[in-house]
Short mmCIF file of C-alpha atoms in Angstrom, two decimals:
data_model
loop_
_atom_site.label_atom_id
_atom_site.label_comp_id
_atom_site.label_asym_id
_atom_site.label_seq_id
_atom_site.Cartn_x
_atom_site.Cartn_y
_atom_site.Cartn_z
CA MET A 1 41.23 17.02 43.63
CA ASN A 2 41.04 14.99 40.43
CA SER A 3 39.48 12.19 42.42
CA ALA A 4 36.84 14.57 43.77
CA SER A 5 36.07 15.89 40.27
CA THR A 6 35.70 12.37 38.94
CA THR A 7 33.37 11.48 41.79
CA SER A 8 31.29 14.62 41.15
CA ALA A 9 31.05 13.90 37.43
CA GLY A 10 30.06 10.31 38.10
CA ALA A 11 27.34 11.49 40.44
CA THR A 12 25.88 14.00 38.00
CA TRP A 13 25.85 11.65 34.97
CA PRO A 14 22.78 9.66 36.10
CA SER A 15 21.03 12.95 36.87
CA TRP A 16 21.53 14.13 33.30
CA VAL A 17 20.16 10.84 31.98
CA LEU A 18 17.08 11.21 34.13
CA VAL A 19 16.59 14.82 32.98
CA VAL A 20 16.92 13.88 29.30
CA ALA A 21 14.57 10.92 29.76
CA ALA A 22 12.04 13.14 31.52
CA VAL A 23 12.23 15.71 28.72
CA LEU A 24 11.73 13.01 26.06
CA VAL A 25 8.77 11.49 27.87
CA SER A 26 7.19 14.91 28.39
CA GLY A 27 7.68 15.75 24.72
CA LEU A 28 6.09 12.51 23.64
CA LEU A 29 3.12 13.05 25.96
CA LEU A 30 2.61 16.55 24.59
CA ALA A 31 3.23 15.71 20.95
CA GLY A 32 1.49 12.30 21.05
CA PRO A 33 -2.07 13.51 20.29
CA ALA A 34 -0.88 15.70 17.40
CA LEU A 35 1.27 12.87 16.03
CA ARG A 36 -1.67 10.49 16.25
CA ARG A 37 -3.93 12.89 14.34
CA ARG A 38 -1.46 13.81 11.60
CA TYR A 39 0.49 10.56 11.25
CA PRO A 40 -1.78 7.80 12.59
CA VAL A 41 0.17 4.94 10.98
CA ALA A 42 3.51 6.17 12.36
CA TRP A 43 1.99 6.68 15.80
CA TRP A 44 0.53 3.20 15.76
CA LEU A 45 3.78 1.50 14.71
CA LEU A 46 5.91 3.44 17.22
CA PHE A 47 3.65 3.53 20.27
CA GLY A 48 0.31 1.81 19.89
CA PHE A 49 1.41 -1.54 18.48
CA PRO A 50 4.19 -2.30 21.03
CA ALA A 51 1.77 -1.68 23.92
CA VAL A 52 -0.98 -3.85 22.41
CA ALA A 53 1.46 -6.62 21.45
CA LEU A 54 2.65 -6.77 25.06
CA ARG A 55 -0.97 -6.94 26.23
CA VAL A 56 -1.74 -9.79 23.81
CA ALA A 57 1.27 -11.81 24.94
CA SER A 58 0.59 -11.29 28.64
CA THR A 59 -3.14 -12.11 28.48
CA TRP A 60 -3.00 -14.98 25.99
CA ARG A 61 -3.09 -17.87 28.49
CA PRO A 62 -5.88 -16.52 30.76
CA LEU A 63 -7.88 -15.38 27.74
CA MET A 64 -7.72 -18.83 26.14
CA ALA A 65 -8.73 -20.41 29.45
CA GLY A 66 -11.62 -17.98 29.90
CA CYS A 67 -12.90 -18.69 26.36
CA GLY A 68 -12.76 -22.45 26.87
CA LEU A 69 -9.88 -22.88 24.42
CA ALA A 70 -7.39 -24.29 26.93
CA VAL A 71 -7.03 -28.03 27.53
CA SER A 72 -6.05 -29.63 30.84
CA ARG A 73 -2.80 -31.61 30.74
CA ARG A 74 -4.32 -34.42 32.85
CA PRO A 75 -7.80 -35.80 33.33
CA ALA A 76 -9.57 -34.06 36.21
CA LEU A 77 -9.61 -37.12 38.53
CA THR A 78 -5.91 -37.78 38.00
CA VAL A 79 -5.06 -34.18 38.82
CA VAL A 80 -7.03 -34.29 42.07
CA SER A 81 -5.70 -37.66 43.25
CA GLY A 82 -2.15 -36.81 42.32
CA LEU A 83 -2.00 -33.35 43.86
CA VAL A 84 -4.20 -33.22 46.92
CA GLY A 85 -1.80 -35.23 49.06
CA ASN A 86 1.37 -33.68 47.69
CA GLY A 87 0.28 -30.06 47.86
CA ALA A 88 1.82 -29.44 44.45
CA ALA A 89 0.61 -26.69 42.15
CA PRO A 90 -1.80 -27.93 39.47
CA PRO A 91 -0.25 -28.20 36.00
CA GLN A 92 -0.81 -25.27 33.65
CA PRO A 93 -3.38 -26.10 30.95
CA ARG A 94 -2.25 -26.34 27.37
CA VAL A 95 -3.25 -23.35 25.22
CA PRO A 96 -3.10 -22.89 21.43
CA ARG A 97 0.35 -21.75 20.35
CA LEU A 98 0.57 -18.05 19.65
CA GLY A 99 2.49 -17.08 16.52
CA LEU A 100 4.47 -13.94 15.77
CA ILE A 101 2.42 -10.76 16.20
CA ARG A 102 2.85 -8.66 13.07
CA PRO A 103 1.74 -5.01 12.79
CA THR A 104 -0.56 -3.72 10.04
CA PRO A 105 -1.23 -0.04 9.22
CA GLY A 106 -4.17 0.01 11.63
CA GLY A 107 -3.85 -3.09 13.79
CA PHE A 108 -2.06 -6.41 13.86
CA CYS A 109 -2.34 -10.00 12.74
CA LEU A 110 -1.09 -13.32 14.03
CA LEU A 111 -1.38 -17.04 13.40
CA VAL A 112 -2.56 -19.51 16.02
CA ARG A 113 -1.91 -23.25 15.92
CA LEU A 114 -4.94 -25.21 17.08
CA LEU A 115 -4.82 -27.96 19.67
CA PRO A 116 -6.05 -31.45 18.73
CA GLY A 117 -9.82 -31.49 18.54
CA GLN A 118 -10.21 -27.74 18.02
CA VAL A 119 -11.82 -26.19 14.95
CA PRO A 120 -11.71 -22.59 13.61
CA GLU A 121 -15.34 -22.02 14.66
CA ASN A 122 -14.24 -22.15 18.32
CA PHE A 123 -12.01 -19.13 17.74
CA VAL A 124 -14.58 -17.28 15.66
CA LYS A 125 -16.96 -17.38 18.65
CA ALA A 126 -14.16 -16.07 20.91
CA ALA A 127 -13.37 -13.07 18.67
CA PRO A 128 -15.50 -10.55 20.66
CA ALA A 129 -13.80 -11.65 23.89
CA MET A 130 -10.39 -11.17 22.27
CA ALA A 131 -11.31 -7.65 21.15
CA GLU A 132 -12.55 -6.78 24.63
CA GLY A 133 -9.52 -8.26 26.38
CA TRP A 134 -7.00 -6.53 24.10
CA GLY A 135 -8.82 -3.19 23.99
CA VAL A 136 -9.13 -3.07 20.20
CA HIS A 137 -12.01 -2.17 17.92
CA ALA A 138 -12.62 -5.56 16.33
CA VAL A 139 -11.09 -8.99 15.85
CA ARG A 140 -11.77 -11.31 12.95
CA VAL A 141 -10.73 -14.95 12.82
CA THR A 142 -10.44 -16.90 9.57
CA SER A 143 -9.16 -20.32 8.68
CA TRP A 144 -5.62 -20.08 7.29
CA LYS A 145 -4.40 -23.64 6.74
CA PRO A 146 -5.31 -26.99 8.30
CA GLY A 147 -4.49 -26.61 11.99
CA LEU A 148 -3.96 -22.82 11.76
CA VAL A 149 -6.25 -19.81 12.11
CA ARG A 150 -5.44 -16.20 11.30
CA VAL A 151 -6.42 -13.51 13.77
CA VAL A 152 -6.68 -9.96 12.40
CA ALA A 153 -7.34 -7.08 14.81
CA SER A 154 -8.23 -3.45 14.08
CA ALA A 155 -7.08 -1.01 16.75
CA ALA A 156 -9.73 1.54 15.76
CA ASP A 157 -12.51 1.68 13.20
CA PRO A 158 -10.72 2.68 9.97
CA LEU A 159 -14.07 3.08 8.23
CA ALA A 160 -15.07 5.98 10.48
CA ALA A 161 -12.71 8.32 8.62
CA PRO A 162 -10.93 6.64 5.68
CA ARG A 163 -7.49 8.16 5.19
CA ILE A 164 -6.31 6.56 1.95
CA PRO A 165 -5.97 9.48 -0.50
CA ARG A 166 -7.81 9.59 -3.78
CA THR A 167 -5.27 9.51 -6.59
CA ARG A 168 -5.78 11.28 -9.87
CA GLY A 169 -4.27 10.07 -13.12
CA PRO A 170 -4.58 6.91 -15.18
CA GLY A 171 -2.97 4.44 -12.79
CA GLN A 172 -2.93 0.75 -13.67
CA LEU A 173 -5.36 -0.27 -16.39
CA LEU A 174 -8.78 -1.35 -15.05
CA ARG A 175 -7.57 -1.06 -11.45
CA VAL A 176 -9.16 1.61 -9.24
CA THR A 177 -8.80 2.51 -5.57
CA VAL A 178 -12.34 3.32 -4.45
CA GLY A 179 -12.00 3.45 -0.65
CA SER A 180 -10.60 1.77 2.44
CA LEU A 181 -10.89 -1.72 3.88
CA GLU A 182 -11.54 -2.41 7.55
CA THR A 183 -7.91 -3.51 7.86
CA GLY A 184 -6.77 0.00 6.86
CA ALA A 185 -5.58 -1.14 3.43
CA ALA A 186 -6.84 0.35 0.19
CA TRP A 187 -10.08 -0.97 -1.28
CA VAL A 188 -9.10 -1.74 -4.87
CA VAL A 189 -11.48 -2.86 -7.60
CA ASP A 190 -9.39 -4.73 -10.15
CA LEU A 191 -11.51 -5.69 -13.15
CA ARG A 192 -8.71 -7.75 -14.68
CA ARG A 193 -8.80 -10.03 -11.62
CA VAL A 194 -12.55 -9.93 -10.85
CA PRO A 195 -14.20 -8.84 -14.11
CA HIS A 196 -17.89 -8.57 -13.15
CA TRP A 197 -19.47 -6.98 -10.05
CA LEU A 198 -22.88 -6.79 -8.38
CA ILE A 199 -23.45 -3.72 -6.17
CA VAL A 200 -26.60 -3.47 -4.03
CA GLY A 201 -27.76 -0.90 -1.53
CA ALA A 202 -30.81 1.02 -0.38
CA THR A 203 -31.32 4.74 -0.97
CA ARG A 204 -28.58 6.81 0.72
CA SER A 205 -26.58 3.72 1.64
CA GLY A 206 -23.52 4.69 -0.42
CA LYS A 207 -24.17 2.75 -3.63
CA SER A 208 -24.08 5.84 -5.85
CA THR A 209 -20.98 7.13 -4.07
CA LEU A 210 -19.18 3.87 -4.86
CA ILE A 211 -20.16 4.10 -8.54
CA ASN A 212 -18.94 7.72 -8.54
CA ALA A 213 -15.57 6.60 -7.14
CA LEU A 214 -15.32 3.80 -9.70
CA VAL A 215 -16.11 6.09 -12.65
CA ALA A 216 -13.74 8.77 -11.31
CA GLY A 217 -10.94 6.20 -11.28
CA LEU A 218 -11.72 4.78 -14.72
CA ALA A 219 -12.26 8.14 -16.46
CA PRO A 220 -8.52 8.93 -16.92
CA GLN A 221 -7.82 5.44 -18.27
CA PRO A 222 -7.95 4.31 -21.93
CA VAL A 223 -11.25 2.48 -21.51
CA ALA A 224 -14.74 2.92 -22.91
CA LEU A 225 -17.54 3.52 -20.41
CA VAL A 226 -21.07 2.49 -21.37
CA GLY A 227 -24.08 3.35 -19.22
CA ILE A 228 -27.52 1.74 -18.87
CA ASP A 229 -29.86 3.73 -16.62
CA CYS A 230 -33.50 2.91 -17.25
CA LYS A 231 -34.71 5.55 -14.79
CA GLY A 232 -34.37 8.16 -17.50
CA GLY A 233 -30.65 8.53 -16.98
CA MET A 234 -31.06 10.33 -13.66
CA GLU A 235 -27.91 8.75 -12.19
CA LEU A 236 -25.53 8.04 -15.04
CA SER A 237 -26.22 11.17 -17.09
CA LEU A 238 -23.71 12.91 -14.79
CA TYR A 239 -20.97 11.08 -16.64
CA GLU A 240 -22.42 11.50 -20.13
CA PRO A 241 -19.45 13.49 -21.53
CA ARG A 242 -17.22 10.51 -20.71
CA LEU A 243 -19.66 7.79 -21.80
CA SER A 244 -19.33 6.18 -25.21
CA ALA A 245 -23.03 5.26 -25.06
CA LEU A 246 -25.93 5.76 -22.65
CA ALA A 247 -29.31 4.00 -22.68
CA THR A 248 -32.02 5.72 -20.64
CA ASN A 249 -34.93 3.29 -21.13
CA ARG A 250 -35.36 -0.42 -21.62
CA GLU A 251 -35.91 -0.25 -25.38
CA GLN A 252 -32.59 1.57 -25.82
CA ALA A 253 -30.95 -0.81 -23.35
CA VAL A 254 -31.99 -3.88 -25.35
CA ARG A 255 -30.50 -2.42 -28.54
CA LEU A 256 -27.33 -1.35 -26.77
CA LEU A 257 -26.86 -4.75 -25.11
CA ALA A 258 -27.42 -6.54 -28.42
CA ALA A 259 -24.74 -4.31 -30.00
CA LEU A 260 -22.36 -5.15 -27.16
CA VAL A 261 -22.95 -8.86 -27.72
CA ASP A 262 -22.12 -8.37 -31.42
CA LEU A 263 -18.98 -6.50 -30.35
CA THR A 264 -17.83 -9.44 -28.22
CA LEU A 265 -18.51 -11.86 -31.08
CA ASP A 266 -16.41 -9.72 -33.44
CA ARG A 267 -13.60 -9.70 -30.90
CA MET A 268 -13.90 -13.46 -30.54
CA THR A 269 -13.39 -13.82 -34.28
CA ALA A 270 -10.31 -11.57 -34.16
CA CYS A 271 -8.81 -13.60 -31.28
CA ARG A 272 -9.48 -16.86 -33.08
CA ALA A 273 -7.82 -15.55 -36.25
CA ALA A 274 -4.77 -14.48 -34.23
CA ARG A 275 -4.75 -17.82 -32.34
CA VAL A 276 -4.92 -16.19 -28.90
CA ARG A 277 -7.30 -16.93 -26.05
CA ASN A 278 -8.18 -13.33 -25.12
CA ILE A 279 -7.65 -9.76 -26.28
CA TRP A 280 -4.63 -9.37 -24.00
CA GLY A 281 -2.77 -11.78 -26.25
CA LEU A 282 -3.25 -9.48 -29.26
CA PRO A 283 -0.51 -7.00 -30.24
CA GLU A 284 -1.04 -3.69 -28.48
CA LYS A 285 -1.51 -1.80 -31.76
CA ILE A 286 -4.58 -3.85 -32.73
CA ARG A 287 -5.88 -4.65 -29.26
CA PRO A 288 -9.46 -3.33 -28.88
CA VAL A 289 -10.28 -0.89 -26.12
CA PRO A 290 -11.69 -2.41 -22.91
CA VAL A 291 -15.37 -1.65 -22.32
CA VAL A 292 -16.88 -1.22 -18.83
CA VAL A 293 -20.68 -1.49 -18.83
CA ILE A 294 -22.37 0.16 -15.84
CA VAL A 295 -25.99 -0.88 -15.27
CA ASP A 296 -27.82 1.23 -12.68
CA GLU A 297 -31.01 -0.11 -11.08
CA ILE A 298 -31.07 -3.57 -12.60
CA ALA A 299 -34.68 -4.12 -11.46
CA GLU A 300 -35.87 -1.66 -14.13
CA LEU A 301 -34.60 -4.05 -16.80
CA PHE A 302 -36.53 -7.02 -15.42
CA LEU A 303 -39.84 -5.60 -14.14
CA VAL A 304 -42.70 -6.33 -16.55
CA ALA A 305 -46.28 -5.14 -16.86
CA SER A 306 -47.24 -6.49 -20.30
CA ARG A 307 -46.35 -9.18 -22.80
CA ASN A 308 -44.22 -6.77 -24.84
CA GLU A 309 -42.29 -5.74 -21.73
CA LYS A 310 -41.76 -9.41 -20.87
CA ASP A 311 -40.07 -9.99 -24.22
CA GLU A 312 -37.87 -6.92 -23.71
CA ALA A 313 -36.91 -7.99 -20.19
CA GLN A 314 -36.03 -11.47 -21.40
CA ALA A 315 -33.92 -10.09 -24.23
CA ALA A 316 -32.08 -7.75 -21.87
CA GLY A 317 -31.43 -10.52 -19.35
CA THR A 318 -30.18 -12.93 -21.99
CA ALA A 319 -27.81 -10.32 -23.42
CA LEU A 320 -26.41 -9.48 -19.98
CA ILE A 321 -25.79 -13.15 -19.22
CA ARG A 322 -23.99 -13.62 -22.55
CA LEU A 323 -21.82 -10.57 -21.87
CA ALA A 324 -20.96 -11.92 -18.43
CA GLN A 325 -20.05 -15.31 -19.87
CA LEU A 326 -17.98 -14.02 -22.79
CA GLY A 327 -16.84 -10.59 -21.71
CA ALA A 328 -13.92 -11.25 -19.35
CA ALA A 329 -11.67 -12.67 -22.07
CA LEU A 330 -12.88 -10.20 -24.69
CA GLY A 331 -12.46 -6.98 -22.73
CA VAL A 332 -16.08 -6.33 -21.72
CA PHE A 333 -16.71 -5.89 -17.99
CA LEU A 334 -20.00 -5.55 -16.10
CA VAL A 335 -20.83 -3.45 -13.04
CA VAL A 336 -24.47 -4.14 -12.17
CA ALA A 337 -26.12 -2.08 -9.41
CA GLY A 338 -29.54 -1.97 -7.82
CA GLN A 339 -31.52 -1.06 -4.72
CA ARG A 340 -33.34 -4.37 -4.76
CA VAL A 341 -32.20 -7.56 -6.43
CA GLY A 342 -34.15 -10.76 -5.83
CA SER A 343 -35.24 -13.99 -7.45
CA ASP A 344 -38.77 -12.56 -7.73
CA LEU A 345 -37.53 -10.46 -10.65
CA GLY A 346 -37.24 -13.64 -12.71
CA PRO A 347 -34.87 -16.55 -13.30
CA GLY A 348 -32.64 -14.34 -15.43
CA VAL A 349 -31.52 -12.41 -12.33
CA THR A 350 -30.37 -15.57 -10.57
CA ALA A 351 -28.53 -16.77 -13.66
CA LEU A 352 -26.86 -13.36 -14.04
CA ARG A 353 -25.90 -13.28 -10.35
CA ALA A 354 -24.01 -16.55 -10.81
CA GLN A 355 -21.75 -14.84 -13.39
CA LEU A 356 -20.95 -11.79 -11.22
CA GLY A 357 -18.00 -12.93 -9.14
CA GLY A 358 -17.52 -9.69 -7.18
CA ARG A 359 -20.25 -8.63 -4.75
CA VAL A 360 -20.72 -5.42 -2.77
CA CYS A 361 -23.60 -5.12 -0.31
CA HIS A 362 -24.40 -1.83 1.42
CA ARG A 363 -27.28 -1.43 3.85
CA VAL A 364 -30.35 -2.89 2.17
CA ALA A 365 -34.05 -2.51 2.81
CA ASP A 366 -34.92 -6.20 2.56
CA PRO A 367 -32.99 -9.32 3.59
CA GLY A 368 -33.65 -10.99 0.23
CA THR A 369 -31.34 -8.52 -1.53
CA ALA A 370 -28.50 -9.21 0.89
CA GLU A 371 -29.11 -12.94 0.47
CA MET A 372 -28.98 -12.59 -3.31
CA ALA A 373 -25.72 -10.62 -3.12
CA LEU A 374 -23.80 -12.60 -0.49
CA GLY A 375 -25.68 -15.70 0.57
CA ASP A 376 -24.11 -18.03 -1.98
CA LEU A 377 -20.57 -16.85 -1.17
CA ASN A 378 -20.23 -16.56 2.61
CA PRO A 379 -22.77 -16.76 5.47
CA ASP A 380 -20.52 -14.62 7.71
CA ALA A 381 -20.46 -11.89 5.06
CA LEU A 382 -24.26 -11.96 4.96
CA LYS A 383 -24.48 -11.46 8.74
CA ALA A 384 -22.02 -8.57 8.58
CA ALA A 385 -24.01 -6.86 5.82
CA GLN A 386 -27.27 -7.20 7.73
CA ALA A 387 -25.62 -5.48 10.71
CA ILE A 388 -24.89 -2.24 8.77
CA THR A 389 -26.91 0.62 10.28
CA PRO A 390 -28.36 3.71 8.53
CA GLU A 391 -25.70 5.83 10.25
CA GLN A 392 -22.95 3.91 8.43
CA ALA A 393 -23.53 5.38 4.98
CA GLY A 394 -20.86 4.27 2.55
CA THR A 395 -19.99 1.18 4.57
CA ALA A 396 -20.35 -2.08 2.69
CA VAL A 397 -19.41 -5.74 2.77
CA LEU A 398 -17.57 -6.93 -0.31
CA ALA A 399 -17.11 -10.58 -1.13
CA SER A 400 -15.62 -12.74 -3.84
CA GLY A 401 -14.16 -16.19 -4.12
CA ASP A 402 -11.16 -14.94 -2.10
CA GLY A 403 -13.18 -14.11 1.03
CA TRP A 404 -14.98 -11.03 2.39
CA GLU A 405 -14.15 -7.65 3.93
CA ARG A 406 -15.92 -4.64 5.41
CA ALA A 407 -15.08 -1.47 3.50
CA ARG A 408 -16.10 2.12 2.91
CA SER A 409 -15.89 4.04 -0.34
CA HIS A 410 -14.38 7.50 -0.73
CA LEU A 411 -16.86 10.34 -0.89
CA ILE A 412 -17.16 11.50 -4.51
CA THR A 413 -19.97 14.02 -4.78
CA GLU A 414 -22.18 14.49 -7.82
CA ALA A 415 -20.35 17.74 -8.57
CA ASP A 416 -17.01 15.91 -8.39
CA ALA A 417 -18.25 13.18 -10.74
CA GLU A 418 -19.57 15.73 -13.21
CA SER A 419 -16.33 17.72 -13.26
CA ILE A 420 -14.18 14.58 -13.65
CA ALA A 421 -16.33 13.38 -16.55
CA ALA A 422 -15.96 16.76 -18.25
CA GLU A 423 -12.20 16.88 -17.58
CA TYR A 424 -11.59 13.54 -19.31
CA ALA A 425 -14.28 13.80 -21.99
CA HIS A 426 -11.57 13.99 -24.66
CA LEU A 427 -10.55 10.42 -23.79
CA THR A 428 -13.97 8.99 -24.67
CA PRO A 429 -13.44 6.26 -27.31
CA ASP A 430 -15.72 5.99 -30.32
CA LEU A 431 -17.16 2.47 -30.29
CA SER A 432 -17.35 2.20 -34.05
CA GLU A 433 -17.11 -1.60 -33.69
CA MET A 434 -20.76 -1.64 -32.70
CA HIS A 435 -23.55 -1.23 -35.19
CA ALA A 436 -24.25 2.46 -35.61
CA GLY A 437 -27.98 2.01 -35.58
CA ALA A 438 -27.93 0.32 -32.19
CA LEU A 439 -26.98 3.47 -30.32
#
C-alpha cells in the first residue's frame, strides 16, 4: 500500500508543476500589458530584454552576412576547387565578434570588434538593417575605440512619451534635468561642465518649452537669472519675479551686457587677489553668486537698419563674446536662443557661436540655422536635426564636444513657468556688483 501511495504521489507531482507553471504563465500574460504601462523599465528588464538579446545572438551571423560585414575564410576560387570534389560544407564566413549585450532602461548596448579592413562607417550604414532585424525602434552605431564600435538600440521611441519625472527643489548647483534622451536616460543640462549653450528652433518647435524647463530647474537654486528679450519681453517677462534684471530692447541690452562685462572683470580682480583661477576656488562665504544670462531671439540683437543700430549691434555682440570667453571661470553662463541664427546676421554671430560649446537644435525653418548650430560639431547630428518633423514638437538634437543625442524636453507650460517664478521670487539675488545705472 505504501508503494502504491508513493507511486501515486510521484505521478501527481509533475501534474502540479504543470498546473503551477500554467497559472504563472497565464498571470504574466494577463498582467503583462498593465506591468508594461505602469513599470516599463521593470517590464523591459524582466521580459523584453531577454527575448531581444536572444534574437540578437541568434541572428548575428546571418545579419552580418546580409549587410556585407562578413568575410570569407578562403578566397572564392580556393573554396570552389577545394570543396566541389570533396562534397564538404563550405566554411562559415568570419563575422565581427559580438560583445556582451548589456540592458539599458529602454534598450540595450553592445560592443563589436571589427575585422581587419573594416571601418565604423560600414556599421553605421547597416544600422537600419539591424533595427529591422531585431525588431527595435532604432539603432545607432558610434566609434568606441580603435577596432571597436558601440551599438546602442532603443526598443521603443522614448521621446514619444518621456517618463523621467520633473523634480522640484534646488538639486545640484547649475545642474538641471530638462527632459529625456533617446536612450531613456535623463537629459541633464550641467552648466558647470558645458557653461554656454546655443538653442535654435522655429515657432512651436519646443524652444520655449526647453527654456521654461531650464528656468524651472534653476529657479530654486542660489543663482541669479538675467534676461535679455528684445521683442519687448514677450517671452522672458513670465519669469520677471525671479529675474535679477531684464532688458526688453536693444538699448537696455547693451547697457546690461556692459554691466555684466564689468561684473566679470571685478570677479577676475577678486580671483587674482586670492590667487585662485576661478570663483570656485574662493571661500564659500565670499564666493559671488553664479549668473545665468538667458538671451531670447538673438537675431534681434544683430539686425540693423541704420548706422546707430549698427553700433548698438556691434557693442552687444562684442559684449556677448567677452562674456562667453571670460564667464565660465567667473560664474557667468550664457544660454542664447533664436528662431534663426546665421552668418548673414554678421561676423559677430559666427564668433559667438564658436564660444557656445553646447548646442540644441529643434526643427528649424531654414537649413542655414541647423548648419550654424550643428554643422561644425557633427555632420550626423545635422542630418538628424533636419529629419525632425513638425509633429515632433519638443524633439531636438543636442551636441557638444562629447557627441550628440536626440532628446525631448519636459512640457512646462507658460502658467507653470509663471507660478514657479513667483514661488521662488524670494530667492532672487540683488546684483549690486553691477553698476546701478546700467539696469
